[in-house]
XYZ file of C-alpha atoms in Angstrom:
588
model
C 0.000 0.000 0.000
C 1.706 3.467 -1.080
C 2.705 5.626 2.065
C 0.659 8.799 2.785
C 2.317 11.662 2.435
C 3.138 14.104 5.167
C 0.747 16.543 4.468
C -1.800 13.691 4.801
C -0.666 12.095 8.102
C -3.227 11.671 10.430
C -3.634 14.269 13.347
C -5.064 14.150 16.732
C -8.322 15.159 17.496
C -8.221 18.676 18.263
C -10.147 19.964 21.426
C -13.225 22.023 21.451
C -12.583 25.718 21.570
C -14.957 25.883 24.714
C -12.752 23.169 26.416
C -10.246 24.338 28.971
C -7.073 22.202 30.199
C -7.149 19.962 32.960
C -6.959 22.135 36.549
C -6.994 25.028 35.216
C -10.477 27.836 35.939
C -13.276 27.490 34.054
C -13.754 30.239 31.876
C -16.312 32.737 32.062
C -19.219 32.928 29.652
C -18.478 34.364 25.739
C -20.221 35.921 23.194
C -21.797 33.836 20.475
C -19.714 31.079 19.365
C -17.305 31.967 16.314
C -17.377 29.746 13.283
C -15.458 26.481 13.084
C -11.876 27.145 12.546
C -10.692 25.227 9.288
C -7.401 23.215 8.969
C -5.978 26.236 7.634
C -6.657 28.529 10.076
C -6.235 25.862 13.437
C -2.923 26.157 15.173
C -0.322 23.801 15.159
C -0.765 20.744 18.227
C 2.417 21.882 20.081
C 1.827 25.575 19.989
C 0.288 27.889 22.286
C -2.938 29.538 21.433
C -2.741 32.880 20.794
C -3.864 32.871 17.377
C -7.280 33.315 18.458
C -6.605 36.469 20.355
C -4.967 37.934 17.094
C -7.983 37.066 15.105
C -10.482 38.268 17.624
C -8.548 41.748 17.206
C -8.781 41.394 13.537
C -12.312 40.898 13.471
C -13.205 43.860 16.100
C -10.659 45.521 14.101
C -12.242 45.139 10.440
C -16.141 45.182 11.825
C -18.560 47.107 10.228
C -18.350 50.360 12.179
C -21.678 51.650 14.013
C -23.272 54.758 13.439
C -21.137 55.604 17.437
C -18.189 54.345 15.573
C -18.744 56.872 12.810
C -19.056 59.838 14.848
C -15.899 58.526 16.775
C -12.776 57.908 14.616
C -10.538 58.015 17.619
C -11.729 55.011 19.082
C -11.159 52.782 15.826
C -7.615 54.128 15.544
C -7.441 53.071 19.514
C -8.568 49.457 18.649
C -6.300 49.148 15.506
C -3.615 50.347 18.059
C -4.503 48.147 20.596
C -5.000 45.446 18.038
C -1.252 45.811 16.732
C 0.088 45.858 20.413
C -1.467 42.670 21.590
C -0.102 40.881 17.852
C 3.272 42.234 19.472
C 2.628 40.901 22.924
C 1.409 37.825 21.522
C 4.594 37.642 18.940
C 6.603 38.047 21.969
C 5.225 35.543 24.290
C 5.020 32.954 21.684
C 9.015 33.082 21.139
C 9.843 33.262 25.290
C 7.609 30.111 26.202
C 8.438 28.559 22.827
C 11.010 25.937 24.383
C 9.281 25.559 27.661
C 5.684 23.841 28.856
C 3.683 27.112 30.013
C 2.324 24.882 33.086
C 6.187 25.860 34.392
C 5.946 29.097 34.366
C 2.341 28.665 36.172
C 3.377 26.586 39.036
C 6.695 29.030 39.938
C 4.119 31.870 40.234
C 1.363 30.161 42.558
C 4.009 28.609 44.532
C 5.832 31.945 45.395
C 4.738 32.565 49.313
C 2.422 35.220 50.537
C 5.090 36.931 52.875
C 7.394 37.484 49.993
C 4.815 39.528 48.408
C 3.479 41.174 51.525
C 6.761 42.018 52.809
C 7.580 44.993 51.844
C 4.143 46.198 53.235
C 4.401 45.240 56.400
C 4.390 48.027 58.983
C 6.816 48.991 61.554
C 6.262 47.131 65.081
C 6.043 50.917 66.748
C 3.097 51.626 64.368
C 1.271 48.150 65.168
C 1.643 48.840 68.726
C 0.239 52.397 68.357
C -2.799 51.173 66.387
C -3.383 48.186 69.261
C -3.132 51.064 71.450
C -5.557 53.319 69.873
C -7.912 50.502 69.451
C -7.985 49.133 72.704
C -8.651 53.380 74.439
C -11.726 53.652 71.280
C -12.699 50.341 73.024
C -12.457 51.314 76.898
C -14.221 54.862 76.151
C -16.982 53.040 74.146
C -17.551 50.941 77.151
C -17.337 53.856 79.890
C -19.542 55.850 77.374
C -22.063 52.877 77.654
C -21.778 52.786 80.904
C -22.771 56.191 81.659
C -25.719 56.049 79.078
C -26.856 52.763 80.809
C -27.542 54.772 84.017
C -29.123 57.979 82.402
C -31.317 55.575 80.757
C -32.792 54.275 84.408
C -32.717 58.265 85.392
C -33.818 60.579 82.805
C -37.295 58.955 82.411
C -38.038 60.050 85.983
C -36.129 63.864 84.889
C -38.820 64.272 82.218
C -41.699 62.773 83.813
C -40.793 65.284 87.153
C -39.935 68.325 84.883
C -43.686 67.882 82.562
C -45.671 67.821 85.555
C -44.123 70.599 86.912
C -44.627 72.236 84.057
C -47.903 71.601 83.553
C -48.623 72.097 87.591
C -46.961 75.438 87.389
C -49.580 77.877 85.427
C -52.366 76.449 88.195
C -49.956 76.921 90.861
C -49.499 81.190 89.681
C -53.555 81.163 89.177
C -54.510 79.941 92.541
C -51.099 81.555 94.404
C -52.538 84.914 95.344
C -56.435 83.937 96.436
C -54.378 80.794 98.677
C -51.845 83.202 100.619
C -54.763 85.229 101.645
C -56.755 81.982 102.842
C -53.043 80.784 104.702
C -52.353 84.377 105.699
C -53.991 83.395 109.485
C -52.701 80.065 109.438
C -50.568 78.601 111.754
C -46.885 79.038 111.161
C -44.731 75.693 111.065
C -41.225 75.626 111.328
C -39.038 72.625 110.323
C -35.134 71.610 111.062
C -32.945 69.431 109.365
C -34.367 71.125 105.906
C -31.949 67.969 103.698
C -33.422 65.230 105.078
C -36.041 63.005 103.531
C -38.165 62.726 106.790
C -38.173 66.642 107.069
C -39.599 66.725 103.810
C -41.996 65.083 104.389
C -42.852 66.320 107.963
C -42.894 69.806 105.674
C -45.773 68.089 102.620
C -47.803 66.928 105.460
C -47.943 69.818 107.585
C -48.559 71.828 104.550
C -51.596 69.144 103.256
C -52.772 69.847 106.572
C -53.057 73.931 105.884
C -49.687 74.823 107.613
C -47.589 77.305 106.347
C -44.146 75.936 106.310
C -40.829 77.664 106.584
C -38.038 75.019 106.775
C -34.297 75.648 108.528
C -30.834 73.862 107.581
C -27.605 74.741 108.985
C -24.668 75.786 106.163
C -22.667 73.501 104.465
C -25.762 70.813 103.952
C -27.795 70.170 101.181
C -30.876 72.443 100.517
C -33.464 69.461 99.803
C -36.697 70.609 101.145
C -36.276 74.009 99.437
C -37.547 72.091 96.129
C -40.343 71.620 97.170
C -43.542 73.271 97.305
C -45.046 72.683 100.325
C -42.177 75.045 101.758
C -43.043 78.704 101.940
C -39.381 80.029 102.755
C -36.081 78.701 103.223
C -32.859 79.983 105.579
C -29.812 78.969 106.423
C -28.018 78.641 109.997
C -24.794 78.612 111.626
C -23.625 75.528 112.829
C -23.299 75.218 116.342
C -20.382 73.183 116.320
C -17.943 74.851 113.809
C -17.167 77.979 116.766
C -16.603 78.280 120.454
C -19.703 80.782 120.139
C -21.762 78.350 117.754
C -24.507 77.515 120.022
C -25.198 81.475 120.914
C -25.102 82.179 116.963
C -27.305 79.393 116.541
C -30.097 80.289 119.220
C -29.480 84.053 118.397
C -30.559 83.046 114.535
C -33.231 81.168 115.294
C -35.292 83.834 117.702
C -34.633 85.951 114.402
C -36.300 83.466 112.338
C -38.931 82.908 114.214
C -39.492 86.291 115.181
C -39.717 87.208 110.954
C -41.806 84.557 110.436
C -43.983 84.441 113.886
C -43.963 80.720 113.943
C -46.176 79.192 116.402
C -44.974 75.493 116.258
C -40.983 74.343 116.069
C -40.226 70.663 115.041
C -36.821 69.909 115.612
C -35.508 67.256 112.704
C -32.357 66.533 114.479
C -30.875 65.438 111.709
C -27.948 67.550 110.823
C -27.925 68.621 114.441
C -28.526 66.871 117.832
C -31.408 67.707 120.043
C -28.431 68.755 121.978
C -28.781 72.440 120.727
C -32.459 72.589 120.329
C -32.984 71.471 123.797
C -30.406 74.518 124.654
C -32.744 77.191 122.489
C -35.994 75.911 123.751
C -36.690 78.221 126.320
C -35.514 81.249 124.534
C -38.174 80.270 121.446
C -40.892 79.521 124.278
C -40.494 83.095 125.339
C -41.172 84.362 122.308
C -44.530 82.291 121.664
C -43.083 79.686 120.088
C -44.307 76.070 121.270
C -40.778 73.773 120.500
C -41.945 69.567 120.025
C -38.547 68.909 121.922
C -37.671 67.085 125.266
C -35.708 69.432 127.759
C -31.862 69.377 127.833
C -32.764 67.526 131.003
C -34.958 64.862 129.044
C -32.793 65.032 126.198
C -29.446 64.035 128.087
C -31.975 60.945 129.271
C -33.273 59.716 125.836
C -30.220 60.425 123.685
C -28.023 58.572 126.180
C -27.812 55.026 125.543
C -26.309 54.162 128.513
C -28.895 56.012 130.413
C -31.858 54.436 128.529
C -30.853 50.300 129.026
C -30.335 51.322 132.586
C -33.732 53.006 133.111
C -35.197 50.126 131.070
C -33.272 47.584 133.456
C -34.894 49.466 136.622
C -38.694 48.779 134.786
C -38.092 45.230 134.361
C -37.733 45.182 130.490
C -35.241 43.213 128.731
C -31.870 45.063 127.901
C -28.488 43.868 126.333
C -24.870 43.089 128.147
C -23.576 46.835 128.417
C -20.013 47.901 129.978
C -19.645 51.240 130.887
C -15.810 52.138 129.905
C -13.536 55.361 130.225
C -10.424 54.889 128.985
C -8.836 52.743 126.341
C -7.170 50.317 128.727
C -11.211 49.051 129.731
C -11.630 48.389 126.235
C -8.507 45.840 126.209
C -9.371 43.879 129.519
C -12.459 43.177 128.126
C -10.531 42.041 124.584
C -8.264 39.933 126.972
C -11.217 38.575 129.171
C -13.128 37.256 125.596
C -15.701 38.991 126.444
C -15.941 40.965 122.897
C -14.592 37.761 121.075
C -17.902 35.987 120.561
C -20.932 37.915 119.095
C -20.797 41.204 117.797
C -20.628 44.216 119.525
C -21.285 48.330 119.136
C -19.879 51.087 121.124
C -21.545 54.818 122.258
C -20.937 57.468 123.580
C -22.123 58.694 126.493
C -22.939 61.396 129.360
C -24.198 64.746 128.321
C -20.760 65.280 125.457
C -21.821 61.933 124.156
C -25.058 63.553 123.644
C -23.850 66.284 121.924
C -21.613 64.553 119.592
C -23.889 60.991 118.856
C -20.894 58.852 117.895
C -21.366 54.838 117.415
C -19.037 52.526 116.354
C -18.556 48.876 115.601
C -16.213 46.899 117.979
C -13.953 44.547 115.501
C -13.424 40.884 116.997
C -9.981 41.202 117.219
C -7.926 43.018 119.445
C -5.441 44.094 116.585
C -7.931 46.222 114.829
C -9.392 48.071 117.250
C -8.897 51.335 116.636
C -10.125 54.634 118.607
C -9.959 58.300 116.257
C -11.801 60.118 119.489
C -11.119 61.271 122.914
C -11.982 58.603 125.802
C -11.773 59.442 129.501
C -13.964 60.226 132.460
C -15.189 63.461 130.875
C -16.467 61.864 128.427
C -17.475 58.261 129.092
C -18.652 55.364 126.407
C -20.934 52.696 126.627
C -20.007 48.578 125.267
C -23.241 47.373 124.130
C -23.966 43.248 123.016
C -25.708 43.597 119.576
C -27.632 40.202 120.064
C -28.168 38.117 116.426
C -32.136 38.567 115.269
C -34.327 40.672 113.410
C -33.878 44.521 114.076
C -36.552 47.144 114.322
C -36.115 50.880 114.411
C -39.307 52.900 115.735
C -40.064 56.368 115.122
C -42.431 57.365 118.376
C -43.939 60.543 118.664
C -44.848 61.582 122.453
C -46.656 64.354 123.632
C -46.630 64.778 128.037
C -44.688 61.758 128.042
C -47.481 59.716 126.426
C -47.254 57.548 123.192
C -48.965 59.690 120.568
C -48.090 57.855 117.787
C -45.700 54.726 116.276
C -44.693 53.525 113.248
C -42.005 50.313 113.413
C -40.145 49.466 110.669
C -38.392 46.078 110.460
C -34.753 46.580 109.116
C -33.431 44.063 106.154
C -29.770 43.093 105.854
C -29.848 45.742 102.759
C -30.669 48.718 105.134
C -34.304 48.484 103.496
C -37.167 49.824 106.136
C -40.497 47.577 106.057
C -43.243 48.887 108.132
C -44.965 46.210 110.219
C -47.443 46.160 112.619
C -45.323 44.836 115.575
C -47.726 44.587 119.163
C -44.972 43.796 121.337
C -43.078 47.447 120.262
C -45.952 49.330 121.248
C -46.343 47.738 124.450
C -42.992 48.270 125.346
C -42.981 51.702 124.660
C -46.548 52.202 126.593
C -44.539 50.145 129.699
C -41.770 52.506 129.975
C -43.241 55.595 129.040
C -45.420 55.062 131.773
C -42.304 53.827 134.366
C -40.188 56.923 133.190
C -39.772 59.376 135.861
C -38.667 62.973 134.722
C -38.869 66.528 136.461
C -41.459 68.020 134.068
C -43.860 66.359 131.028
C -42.220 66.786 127.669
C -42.905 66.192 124.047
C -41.182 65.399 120.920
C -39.550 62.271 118.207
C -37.907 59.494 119.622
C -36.405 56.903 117.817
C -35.922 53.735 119.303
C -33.743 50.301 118.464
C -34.858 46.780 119.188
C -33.983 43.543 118.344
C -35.727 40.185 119.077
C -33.177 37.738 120.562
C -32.670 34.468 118.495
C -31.819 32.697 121.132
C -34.840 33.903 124.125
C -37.235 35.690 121.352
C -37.475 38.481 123.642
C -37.551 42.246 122.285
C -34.277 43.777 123.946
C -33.730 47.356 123.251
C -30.648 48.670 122.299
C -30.806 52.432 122.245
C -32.525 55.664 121.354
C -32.292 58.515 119.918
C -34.235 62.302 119.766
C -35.773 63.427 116.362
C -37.436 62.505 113.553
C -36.237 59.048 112.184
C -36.203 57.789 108.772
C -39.779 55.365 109.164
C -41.658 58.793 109.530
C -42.289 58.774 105.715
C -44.313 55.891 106.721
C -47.265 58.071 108.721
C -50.025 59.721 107.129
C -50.815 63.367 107.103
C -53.247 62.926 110.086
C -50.263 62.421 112.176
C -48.856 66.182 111.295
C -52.445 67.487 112.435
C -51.340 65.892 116.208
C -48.645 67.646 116.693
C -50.207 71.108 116.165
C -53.858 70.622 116.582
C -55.233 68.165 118.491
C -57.614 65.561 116.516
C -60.421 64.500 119.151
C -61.109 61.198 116.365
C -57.513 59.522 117.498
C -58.318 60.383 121.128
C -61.819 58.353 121.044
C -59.750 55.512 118.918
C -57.397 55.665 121.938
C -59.857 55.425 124.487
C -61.320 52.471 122.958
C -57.960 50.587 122.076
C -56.605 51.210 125.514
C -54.412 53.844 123.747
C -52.613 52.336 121.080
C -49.431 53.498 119.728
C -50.549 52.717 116.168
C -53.273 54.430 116.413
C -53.117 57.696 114.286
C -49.955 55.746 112.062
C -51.237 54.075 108.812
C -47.830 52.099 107.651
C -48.536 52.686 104.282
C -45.634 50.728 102.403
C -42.898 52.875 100.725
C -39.894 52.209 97.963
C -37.162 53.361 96.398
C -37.340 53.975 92.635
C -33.350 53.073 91.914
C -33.196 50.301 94.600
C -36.200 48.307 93.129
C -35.245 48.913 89.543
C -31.115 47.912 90.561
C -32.794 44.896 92.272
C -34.646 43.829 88.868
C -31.617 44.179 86.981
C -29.057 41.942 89.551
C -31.683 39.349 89.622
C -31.637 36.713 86.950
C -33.933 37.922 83.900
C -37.199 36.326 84.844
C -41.250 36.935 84.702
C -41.335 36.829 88.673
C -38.718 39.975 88.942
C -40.850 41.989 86.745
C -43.965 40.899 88.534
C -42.384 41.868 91.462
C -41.202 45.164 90.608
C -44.872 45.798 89.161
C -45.839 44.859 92.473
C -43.701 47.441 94.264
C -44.540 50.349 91.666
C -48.457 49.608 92.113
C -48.904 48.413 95.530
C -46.229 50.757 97.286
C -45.339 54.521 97.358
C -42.550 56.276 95.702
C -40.610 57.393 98.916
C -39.823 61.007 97.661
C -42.285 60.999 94.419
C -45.166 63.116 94.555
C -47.541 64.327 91.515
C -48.156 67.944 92.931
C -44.378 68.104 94.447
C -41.818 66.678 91.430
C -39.133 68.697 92.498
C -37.720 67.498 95.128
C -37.596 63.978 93.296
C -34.943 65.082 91.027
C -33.261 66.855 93.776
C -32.713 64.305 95.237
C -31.811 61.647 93.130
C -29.863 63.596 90.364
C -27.814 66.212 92.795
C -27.934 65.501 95.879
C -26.766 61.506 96.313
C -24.402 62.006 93.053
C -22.806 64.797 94.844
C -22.850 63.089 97.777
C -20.630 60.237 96.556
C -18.301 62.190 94.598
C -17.438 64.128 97.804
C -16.861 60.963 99.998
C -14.376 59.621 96.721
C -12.861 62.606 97.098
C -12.275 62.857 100.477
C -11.045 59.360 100.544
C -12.084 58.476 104.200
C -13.847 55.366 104.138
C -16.948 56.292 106.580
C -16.953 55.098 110.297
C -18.275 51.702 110.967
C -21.611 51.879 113.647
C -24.227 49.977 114.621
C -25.562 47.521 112.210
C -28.456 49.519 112.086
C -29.153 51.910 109.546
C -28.499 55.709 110.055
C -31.913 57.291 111.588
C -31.153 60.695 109.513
């Protein structure tokens, strides 16, 4: 059989033009398929293929021009030029990979690492470390930032609610101003102590419900609380009596003035900012003026506000009391460290005698004899008092007496948070009726006495551990019938105490009260749950705001958003971690 010639050798079957090589990327989509390429046209087997590149820029070269083309001859000169330049690249690729697979050339460039290419971007370390830095203070101020927001969020509600409804309460308030003054012009003038406490507040709204017109006193240096509000006709200032060897004249001398101005009729010493100490001093210089004072005596007041003297005259009537140890000096204190005595159970100390009554100190004995620690003067002059603090539930009274007789009571049971729960507690009020009517004084007096109890875990009797003169904090729990028995007599609570065989509780309704921020910081510690918002639902409906009033907003955000924030940044500025007392919360 003759030989075929060379031209008619057989080839290989050429691959489809759509067909890519094995591993490499499929292609993306084309335009219409081009016609079959004939055996003219089709590139050799070993060769690369470019030639369709060159005849793809031949054909957009030599295409029928549209009429955009037309108008535009500097575009087809572009694509003739860029036509020419790829034949050139093409011409000069096809003569560098002509003695060498491509797939070579492929493989060196995909296996050339990352950092070799990177590295001459990489930054300095000084840079990275400024960045890390600059990122992590953008982080910490995003976080304080949301911090801060997180408690404006619980706060400003309150702000806007308090500010509308004083708005709104404002325009009535200047209608019905002038015809009111003229209907309180012959009212009874009230005057109120302790003007930056939360119980004088409220003594003020509930003397003023009552028809009272209300002037309110605080000494310098303390915050002006009750002068938001506007149950509060007028507002002054005194000296303290303590800050001058002269302080107690000054403060006498100022109030005569004051009440002199105002021609006050009743005087409720608050005792919060200032003992009864100094009242009791200026009570018969305001008496001579007209001027009835709701205080004890100095007499009376060196009785009640000793603690001391009050477990000893409640020893003498037979009523339970606590292991006391009177002590003078600091060597006392150690002999009863080295007897044990203080080493099992916890224990307070007082001070006594008629200093201790003007100063009111209390501190918490530590169990060891290492810490003890005494920052004020200790001898015979001024005597203390070693009191047991027996473990059990604590109460704190606030008793109002008129001719040494229990007027009214309200008894709050204290919570290991400091949280005051009224209760109706019979066995309070009959100890106060039993020594009350056992306490033997010079002369019938009248005024706020706070008492401290706690019922023994051990016995489950009610021992008393102390007292105090002036308004205590549980006041906020009384009514505003209670303000009308300290100025006018209400003959309704003396028939209710003539048929209850004189009750203490009475004339006190223990209406339930709350703290906006503590009940909403209580929801939020508590595990997310339906029974801590029915809870706090429960508190907001069933209970009282304890400074939140509809006609009186003011004081609200007085409180809350000036006076306890300045409160704590003065105590982190002063750095002085507070003195330790009595378990029991502060009365003031």
């Amino acid at each position: 059989m003759p030989s075929a010639s060379a031209s008619e050798a057989p080839r290989p079957p050429s691959r489809p033009a759509s067909a890519s090589p094995p591993g490499s990327p499929p292609s993306a989509p084309t335009s219409p398929p081009r016609p079959r390429a004939t055996s003219a046209s089709r590139p050799a087997p070993g060769a690369p293929r470019f030639a369709d590149a060159d005849a793809d820029a031949d054909a957009v070269a030599s295409a029928p021009c549209s009429p955009r083309d037309k108008a535009a001859p500097a575009e087809r000169d572009h694509l003739r030029h860029k036509s020419a330049t790829a034949n050139g690249h093409a011409g000069a690729i096809r003569r560098h990979v002509a003695g060498a697979p491509t797939t070579v050339q492929v493989r060196q460039v995909v296996a050339a690492p990352a950092s070799a290419r990177l590295g001459a971007r990489r930054s300095p370390l000084a840079v990275r470390a400024l960045c890390w830095v600059l990122h992590f203070l953008g982080h910490a101020l995003c976080t304080a930032a949301y911090l801060v927001w997180s408690q404006l969020l619980l706060l400003w509600p309150a702000v806007w609610l308090s500010a509308w409804l004083y708005v709104l309460l404002w325009p009535w308030r200047l209608l019905l101003a002038w015809g009111w003054n003229r209907v309180r012009a012959n009212r009874p003038t009230v005057l109120v102590s302790g003007g930056g406490s939360v119980q004088a507040l409220h003594l003020a709204r509930n003397l003023y419900s009552c028809g009272a017109r209300v002037i309110c006193v605080e000494v310098e240096g303390v915050f002006r609380l009750s002068r938001f509000s506007a149950a509060v006709r007028r507002f002054y200032t005194l000296p303290a009596p303590a800050a001058s060897e002269d302080g107690v004249q000054r403060y006498v001398r100022a109030l005569c003035d004051i009440v002199q101005k105002e021609r006050c009729s009743l005087y409720v010493p608050v005792c919060s900012s200032t003992t009864a100490y100094y009242d009791a001093f200026a009570k018969p210089h305001l008496e001579m003026l007209g001027c009835t004072v709701f205080c004890p005596g100095v007499r009376e007041v060196w009785l009640l506000d000793d603690v001391q003297e009050v477990l000893r005259r409640a020893e003498e009537a037979g009523l339970h009391v606590p292991l006391y140890y009177p002590v003078a000096r600091r060597d006392d204190v150690l002999r009863l460290y080295e007897s044990g005595v203080l080493a099992a159970g916890t224990h307070f100390m007082a001070s006594a005698g008629a200093l201790g009554c003007r100063d009111r100190v209390k501190l918490r004995l530590p169990a060891a004899r290492a810490q003890f620690r005494m920052p004020y003067e200790m001898s015979p002059q001024r005597p203390w008092v070693v009191v047991q603090d027996l473990p059990g539930e604590h109460f704190l009274t606030c008793t109002t007496v008129r001719d040494a007789v229990v007027l009214a009571n309200v008894t709050c049971r204290v919570l290991d948070s400091g949280e005051l729960v009224p209760v109706d507690h019979r066995a309070v009020d009959q100890w106060l009726t039993a020594f009350f009517s056992r306490l033997r004084v010079l002369r019938q007096f009248s005024g706020h006495v706070s008492f401290r109890f706690v019922v023994s875990e051990a016995s489950g009797a009610l021992v008393v551990l102390g007292s105090r003169v002036g308004v205590s904090l549980p006041y906020i729990c009384h009514d505003s019938a209670h303000a009308r028995l300290l100025w006018r007599p209400c003959r309704r609570h003396q028939q209710l105490q003539q048929q209850q065989g004189a009750s203490a509780s009475a004339a006190a309704v223990a209406a339930g009260r709350y703290w906006l921020p503590d009940a909403l910081l209580q929801t939020l510690r508590a595990q997310p749950s339906l029974r801590a918002v029915r809870r706090l639902l429960g508190t907001v409906l069933d209970k009282r705001e304890a400074l939140f009033a509809a006609w009186d907003p003011l004081p609200y955000c007085a409180y809350y958003h000036l006076q306890l924030p300045t409160r704590r940044v003065v105590n982190l500025l002063r750095n002085a971690p507070p003195l330790q007392g009595c378990p029991l919360p502060p009365t003031h």
